[in-house]
Amino acid sequence: MTVGNQFAHNSGFFTCFFLHAQSRHETICNSVSSKKHRLFNSQKQRISGTGIGSVRSSNAPKVQVGGTTNWRQQHEDFITSIRSARTATDAIAKGLPLPPPPPPSINPDYVECPYCLRRFNETAAPRHINFCKTNTNRRVLARPSAVCKLYAKALVLYVKDYQCP
């Protein structure tokens, strides 16, 4: 630095300026600090060139669907399934017979299908029950006739007696 230059100390930011630059700095600093800082909206920036209009804002509070969760029951079911899988793996490794599978956990929130006795949530249950109802009716109607059974038996006997040339 040259010896002839004089410095001024800025009390607001603890920085040093040349005397001729301090007045200019103070005016700029005062105008910048008095302005409210505008937040940058990246979504608006992304949409600007695409031709998409405005996007609905999601300022509405999110409503939690459903009531209380049964996380403890789910956790215990998970732990029992892990333990049963571990015992099955150990039995396979040691050559022992497999242990019986754990009992299935029944979720009280699910609806049981009267046709196949499987369980589904509230939205999927009506669709599945209609599907299962039509399929069980279709299976009952599509039983093989006596002629078909005789043909199948004859085919099995023919295949048994067949010898390759």
PDB file of C-alpha atoms in Angstrom:
ATOM      1  CA  MET A   1       0.000   0.000   0.000  1.00  0.00           C
ATOM      2  CA  THR A   2       1.110   3.476  -0.584  1.00  0.00           C
ATOM      3  CA  VAL A   3       1.954   5.767   2.279  1.00  0.00           C
ATOM      4  CA  GLY A   4      -0.258   8.683   1.115  1.00  0.00           C
ATOM      5  CA  ASN A   5      -3.574   6.806   1.239  1.00  0.00           C
ATOM      6  CA  GLN A   6      -5.696   7.187   4.342  1.00  0.00           C
ATOM      7  CA  PHE A   7      -8.053   4.506   5.651  1.00  0.00           C
ATOM      8  CA  ALA A   8     -11.394   4.887   7.370  1.00  0.00           C
ATOM      9  CA  HIS A   9     -12.855   2.223   9.611  1.00  0.00           C
ATOM     10  CA  ASN A  10     -16.445   1.191   8.876  1.00  0.00           C
ATOM     11  CA  SER A  11     -18.115   0.700  12.239  1.00  0.00           C
ATOM     12  CA  GLY A  12     -20.996  -1.376  10.850  1.00  0.00           C
ATOM     13  CA  PHE A  13     -18.975  -4.190   9.308  1.00  0.00           C
ATOM     14  CA  PHE A  14     -15.519  -3.766  10.808  1.00  0.00           C
ATOM     15  CA  THR A  15     -13.877  -3.303   7.434  1.00  0.00           C
ATOM     16  CA  CYS A  16     -11.443  -0.661   6.261  1.00  0.00           C
ATOM     17  CA  PHE A  17     -12.035   1.608   3.259  1.00  0.00           C
ATOM     18  CA  PHE A  18     -10.188   4.368   1.539  1.00  0.00           C
ATOM     19  CA  LEU A  19     -11.676   7.684   2.601  1.00  0.00           C
ATOM     20  CA  HIS A  20     -12.857   8.527  -0.928  1.00  0.00           C
ATOM     21  CA  ALA A  21     -14.687   5.146  -1.199  1.00  0.00           C
ATOM     22  CA  GLN A  22     -16.363   5.200   2.196  1.00  0.00           C
ATOM     23  CA  SER A  23     -19.077   7.718   1.351  1.00  0.00           C
ATOM     24  CA  ARG A  24     -19.977   5.818  -1.796  1.00  0.00           C
ATOM     25  CA  HIS A  25     -20.051   2.547   0.134  1.00  0.00           C
ATOM     26  CA  GLU A  26     -22.327   3.946   2.850  1.00  0.00           C
ATOM     27  CA  THR A  27     -24.967   5.142   0.367  1.00  0.00           C
ATOM     28  CA  ILE A  28     -25.009   1.804  -1.461  1.00  0.00           C
ATOM     29  CA  CYS A  29     -24.985  -0.200   1.752  1.00  0.00           C
ATOM     30  CA  ASN A  30     -27.893   1.796   3.224  1.00  0.00           C
ATOM     31  CA  SER A  31     -30.020   1.361   0.102  1.00  0.00           C
ATOM     32  CA  VAL A  32     -29.303  -2.375  -0.121  1.00  0.00           C
ATOM     33  CA  SER A  33     -29.952  -3.031   3.552  1.00  0.00           C
ATOM     34  CA  SER A  34     -33.258  -1.128   3.522  1.00  0.00           C
ATOM     35  CA  LYS A  35     -34.682  -3.176   0.617  1.00  0.00           C
ATOM     36  CA  LYS A  36     -36.628  -6.295   1.464  1.00  0.00           C
ATOM     37  CA  HIS A  37     -34.914  -9.379   0.087  1.00  0.00           C
ATOM     38  CA  ARG A  38     -37.110 -11.179  -2.434  1.00  0.00           C
ATOM     39  CA  LEU A  39     -37.002 -14.973  -2.215  1.00  0.00           C
ATOM     40  CA  PHE A  40     -36.081 -16.792  -5.390  1.00  0.00           C
ATOM     41  CA  ASN A  41     -38.872 -19.032  -6.679  1.00  0.00           C
ATOM     42  CA  SER A  42     -37.216 -21.859  -8.587  1.00  0.00           C
ATOM     43  CA  GLN A  43     -40.542 -23.360  -9.654  1.00  0.00           C
ATOM     44  CA  LYS A  44     -41.572 -20.115 -11.314  1.00  0.00           C
ATOM     45  CA  GLN A  45     -38.171 -19.951 -13.000  1.00  0.00           C
ATOM     46  CA  ARG A  46     -38.517 -23.492 -14.374  1.00  0.00           C
ATOM     47  CA  ILE A  47     -42.032 -22.868 -15.690  1.00  0.00           C
ATOM     48  CA  SER A  48     -41.221 -19.503 -17.305  1.00  0.00           C
ATOM     49  CA  GLY A  49     -40.250 -20.834 -20.755  1.00  0.00           C
ATOM     50  CA  THR A  50     -42.537 -23.854 -21.019  1.00  0.00           C
ATOM     51  CA  GLY A  51     -45.881 -22.202 -21.754  1.00  0.00           C
ATOM     52  CA  ILE A  52     -47.491 -23.716 -18.689  1.00  0.00           C
ATOM     53  CA  GLY A  53     -49.728 -21.288 -16.857  1.00  0.00           C
ATOM     54  CA  SER A  54     -49.728 -20.915 -13.148  1.00  0.00           C
ATOM     55  CA  VAL A  55     -49.394 -23.933 -10.938  1.00  0.00           C
ATOM     56  CA  ARG A  56     -51.753 -24.346  -8.022  1.00  0.00           C
ATOM     57  CA  SER A  57     -50.012 -23.656  -4.787  1.00  0.00           C
ATOM     58  CA  SER A  58     -50.166 -26.290  -2.112  1.00  0.00           C
ATOM     59  CA  ASN A  59     -50.722 -23.918   0.779  1.00  0.00           C
ATOM     60  CA  ALA A  60     -53.602 -25.999   2.101  1.00  0.00           C
ATOM     61  CA  PRO A  61     -52.655 -27.928   5.206  1.00  0.00           C
ATOM     62  CA  LYS A  62     -52.158 -31.609   4.575  1.00  0.00           C
ATOM     63  CA  VAL A  63     -54.839 -33.722   6.168  1.00  0.00           C
ATOM     64  CA  GLN A  64     -53.646 -37.011   7.560  1.00  0.00           C
ATOM     65  CA  VAL A  65     -55.769 -39.789   6.130  1.00  0.00           C
ATOM     66  CA  GLY A  66     -56.804 -42.459   8.564  1.00  0.00           C
ATOM     67  CA  GLY A  67     -56.683 -42.536  12.280  1.00  0.00           C
ATOM     68  CA  THR A  68     -54.022 -43.866  14.545  1.00  0.00           C
ATOM     69  CA  THR A  69     -51.471 -46.239  13.158  1.00  0.00           C
ATOM     70  CA  ASN A  70     -50.784 -49.628  14.642  1.00  0.00           C
ATOM     71  CA  TRP A  71     -47.041 -49.456  14.143  1.00  0.00           C
ATOM     72  CA  ARG A  72     -46.338 -51.555  17.225  1.00  0.00           C
ATOM     73  CA  GLN A  73     -48.366 -54.498  15.890  1.00  0.00           C
ATOM     74  CA  GLN A  74     -46.718 -54.134  12.487  1.00  0.00           C
ATOM     75  CA  HIS A  75     -43.290 -54.075  14.122  1.00  0.00           C
ATOM     76  CA  GLU A  76     -44.014 -57.211  16.151  1.00  0.00           C
ATOM     77  CA  ASP A  77     -45.286 -58.995  13.018  1.00  0.00           C
ATOM     78  CA  PHE A  78     -42.103 -58.001  11.234  1.00  0.00           C
ATOM     79  CA  ILE A  79     -39.912 -59.285  14.073  1.00  0.00           C
ATOM     80  CA  THR A  80     -41.756 -62.638  14.197  1.00  0.00           C
ATOM     81  CA  SER A  81     -41.438 -63.063  10.437  1.00  0.00           C
ATOM     82  CA  ILE A  82     -37.694 -62.352  10.619  1.00  0.00           C
ATOM     83  CA  ARG A  83     -37.281 -64.863  13.459  1.00  0.00           C
ATOM     84  CA  SER A  84     -39.237 -67.550  11.628  1.00  0.00           C
ATOM     85  CA  ALA A  85     -37.188 -66.954   8.479  1.00  0.00           C
ATOM     86  CA  ARG A  86     -34.001 -67.280  10.525  1.00  0.00           C
ATOM     87  CA  THR A  87     -35.142 -70.589  12.065  1.00  0.00           C
ATOM     88  CA  ALA A  88     -36.077 -71.893   8.609  1.00  0.00           C
ATOM     89  CA  THR A  89     -32.653 -70.916   7.253  1.00  0.00           C
ATOM     90  CA  ASP A  90     -30.922 -72.596  10.199  1.00  0.00           C
ATOM     91  CA  ALA A  91     -32.990 -75.760   9.688  1.00  0.00           C
ATOM     92  CA  ILE A  92     -32.037 -75.892   6.005  1.00  0.00           C
ATOM     93  CA  ALA A  93     -28.360 -75.372   6.844  1.00  0.00           C
ATOM     94  CA  LYS A  94     -28.377 -78.139   9.477  1.00  0.00           C
ATOM     95  CA  GLY A  95     -30.478 -80.524   7.380  1.00  0.00           C
ATOM     96  CA  LEU A  96     -33.363 -80.605   9.855  1.00  0.00           C
ATOM     97  CA  PRO A  97     -37.027 -80.646   8.831  1.00  0.00           C
ATOM     98  CA  LEU A  98     -38.523 -77.219   8.294  1.00  0.00           C
ATOM     99  CA  PRO A  99     -40.436 -75.708  11.211  1.00  0.00           C
ATOM    100  CA  PRO A 100     -44.106 -74.874  10.678  1.00  0.00           C
ATOM    101  CA  PRO A 101     -44.735 -71.431   9.186  1.00  0.00           C
ATOM    102  CA  PRO A 102     -45.817 -68.663  11.542  1.00  0.00           C
ATOM    103  CA  PRO A 103     -49.535 -67.962  11.766  1.00  0.00           C
ATOM    104  CA  PRO A 104     -50.620 -65.222   9.381  1.00  0.00           C
ATOM    105  CA  SER A 105     -51.189 -61.851  10.958  1.00  0.00           C
ATOM    106  CA  ILE A 106     -54.737 -60.607  10.505  1.00  0.00           C
ATOM    107  CA  ASN A 107     -55.129 -56.921   9.850  1.00  0.00           C
ATOM    108  CA  PRO A 108     -58.447 -55.754  11.331  1.00  0.00           C
ATOM    109  CA  ASP A 109     -58.668 -52.917   8.800  1.00  0.00           C
ATOM    110  CA  TYR A 110     -58.935 -55.331   5.868  1.00  0.00           C
ATOM    111  CA  VAL A 111     -62.170 -56.746   4.443  1.00  0.00           C
ATOM    112  CA  GLU A 112     -62.387 -60.503   3.908  1.00  0.00           C
ATOM    113  CA  CYS A 113     -63.569 -61.858   0.561  1.00  0.00           C
ATOM    114  CA  PRO A 114     -66.419 -64.365   1.127  1.00  0.00           C
ATOM    115  CA  TYR A 115     -65.388 -66.429  -1.913  1.00  0.00           C
ATOM    116  CA  CYS A 116     -61.639 -66.954  -1.499  1.00  0.00           C
ATOM    117  CA  LEU A 117     -61.231 -65.793   2.142  1.00  0.00           C
ATOM    118  CA  ARG A 118     -58.396 -63.421   1.257  1.00  0.00           C
ATOM    119  CA  ARG A 119     -58.271 -59.967   2.853  1.00  0.00           C
ATOM    120  CA  PHE A 120     -58.126 -56.584   1.064  1.00  0.00           C
ATOM    121  CA  ASN A 121     -58.193 -52.903   2.000  1.00  0.00           C
ATOM    122  CA  GLU A 122     -61.360 -50.816   1.694  1.00  0.00           C
ATOM    123  CA  THR A 123     -60.685 -49.580  -1.834  1.00  0.00           C
ATOM    124  CA  ALA A 124     -59.597 -52.886  -3.350  1.00  0.00           C
ATOM    125  CA  ALA A 125     -62.132 -55.130  -1.584  1.00  0.00           C
ATOM    126  CA  PRO A 126     -65.234 -54.225  -3.649  1.00  0.00           C
ATOM    127  CA  ARG A 127     -63.343 -54.637  -6.921  1.00  0.00           C
ATOM    128  CA  HIS A 128     -61.896 -57.976  -5.896  1.00  0.00           C
ATOM    129  CA  ILE A 129     -65.171 -59.318  -4.502  1.00  0.00           C
ATOM    130  CA  ASN A 130     -66.936 -58.572  -7.810  1.00  0.00           C
ATOM    131  CA  PHE A 131     -64.095 -60.213  -9.730  1.00  0.00           C
ATOM    132  CA  CYS A 132     -64.004 -63.242  -7.451  1.00  0.00           C
ATOM    133  CA  LYS A 133     -67.792 -63.621  -7.593  1.00  0.00           C
ATOM    134  CA  THR A 134     -67.793 -63.799 -11.399  1.00  0.00           C
ATOM    135  CA  ASN A 135     -64.852 -66.196 -11.443  1.00  0.00           C
ATOM    136  CA  THR A 136     -66.369 -68.621  -8.928  1.00  0.00           C
ATOM    137  CA  ASN A 137     -69.624 -68.631 -10.915  1.00  0.00           C
ATOM    138  CA  ARG A 138     -67.647 -69.236 -14.088  1.00  0.00           C
ATOM    139  CA  ARG A 139     -65.776 -72.168 -12.526  1.00  0.00           C
ATOM    140  CA  VAL A 140     -68.999 -73.806 -11.355  1.00  0.00           C
ATOM    141  CA  LEU A 141     -70.555 -73.521 -14.811  1.00  0.00           C
ATOM    142  CA  ALA A 142     -67.459 -74.752 -16.641  1.00  0.00           C
ATOM    143  CA  ARG A 143     -67.228 -78.213 -15.080  1.00  0.00           C
ATOM    144  CA  PRO A 144     -66.163 -80.890 -17.554  1.00  0.00           C
ATOM    145  CA  SER A 145     -68.858 -83.130 -18.963  1.00  0.00           C
ATOM    146  CA  ALA A 146     -68.790 -86.937 -18.830  1.00  0.00           C
ATOM    147  CA  VAL A 147     -67.660 -87.096 -22.469  1.00  0.00           C
ATOM    148  CA  CYS A 148     -64.693 -84.860 -21.714  1.00  0.00           C
ATOM    149  CA  LYS A 149     -63.711 -87.018 -18.746  1.00  0.00           C
ATOM    150  CA  LEU A 150     -63.824 -90.197 -20.872  1.00  0.00           C
ATOM    151  CA  TYR A 151     -61.736 -88.524 -23.572  1.00  0.00           C
ATOM    152  CA  ALA A 152     -59.159 -87.415 -20.996  1.00  0.00           C
ATOM    153  CA  LYS A 153     -58.890 -90.948 -19.554  1.00  0.00           C
ATOM    154  CA  ALA A 154     -58.442 -92.423 -23.031  1.00  0.00           C
ATOM    155  CA  LEU A 155     -55.771 -89.851 -23.821  1.00  0.00           C
ATOM    156  CA  VAL A 156     -53.878 -90.697 -20.637  1.00  0.00           C
ATOM    157  CA  LEU A 157     -53.995 -94.414 -21.444  1.00  0.00           C
ATOM    158  CA  TYR A 158     -52.822 -93.761 -24.995  1.00  0.00           C
ATOM    159  CA  VAL A 159     -49.899 -91.654 -23.798  1.00  0.00           C
ATOM    160  CA  LYS A 160     -48.919 -94.348 -21.281  1.00  0.00           C
ATOM    161  CA  ASP A 161     -48.905 -97.084 -23.917  1.00  0.00           C
ATOM    162  CA  TYR A 162     -47.075 -95.042 -26.537  1.00  0.00           C
ATOM    163  CA  GLN A 163     -43.600 -96.332 -27.415  1.00  0.00           C
ATOM    164  CA  CYS A 164     -41.030 -94.233 -29.233  1.00  0.00           C
ATOM    165  CA  PRO A 165     -39.813 -95.703 -32.575  1.00  0.00           C
TER     166      PRO A 165
END
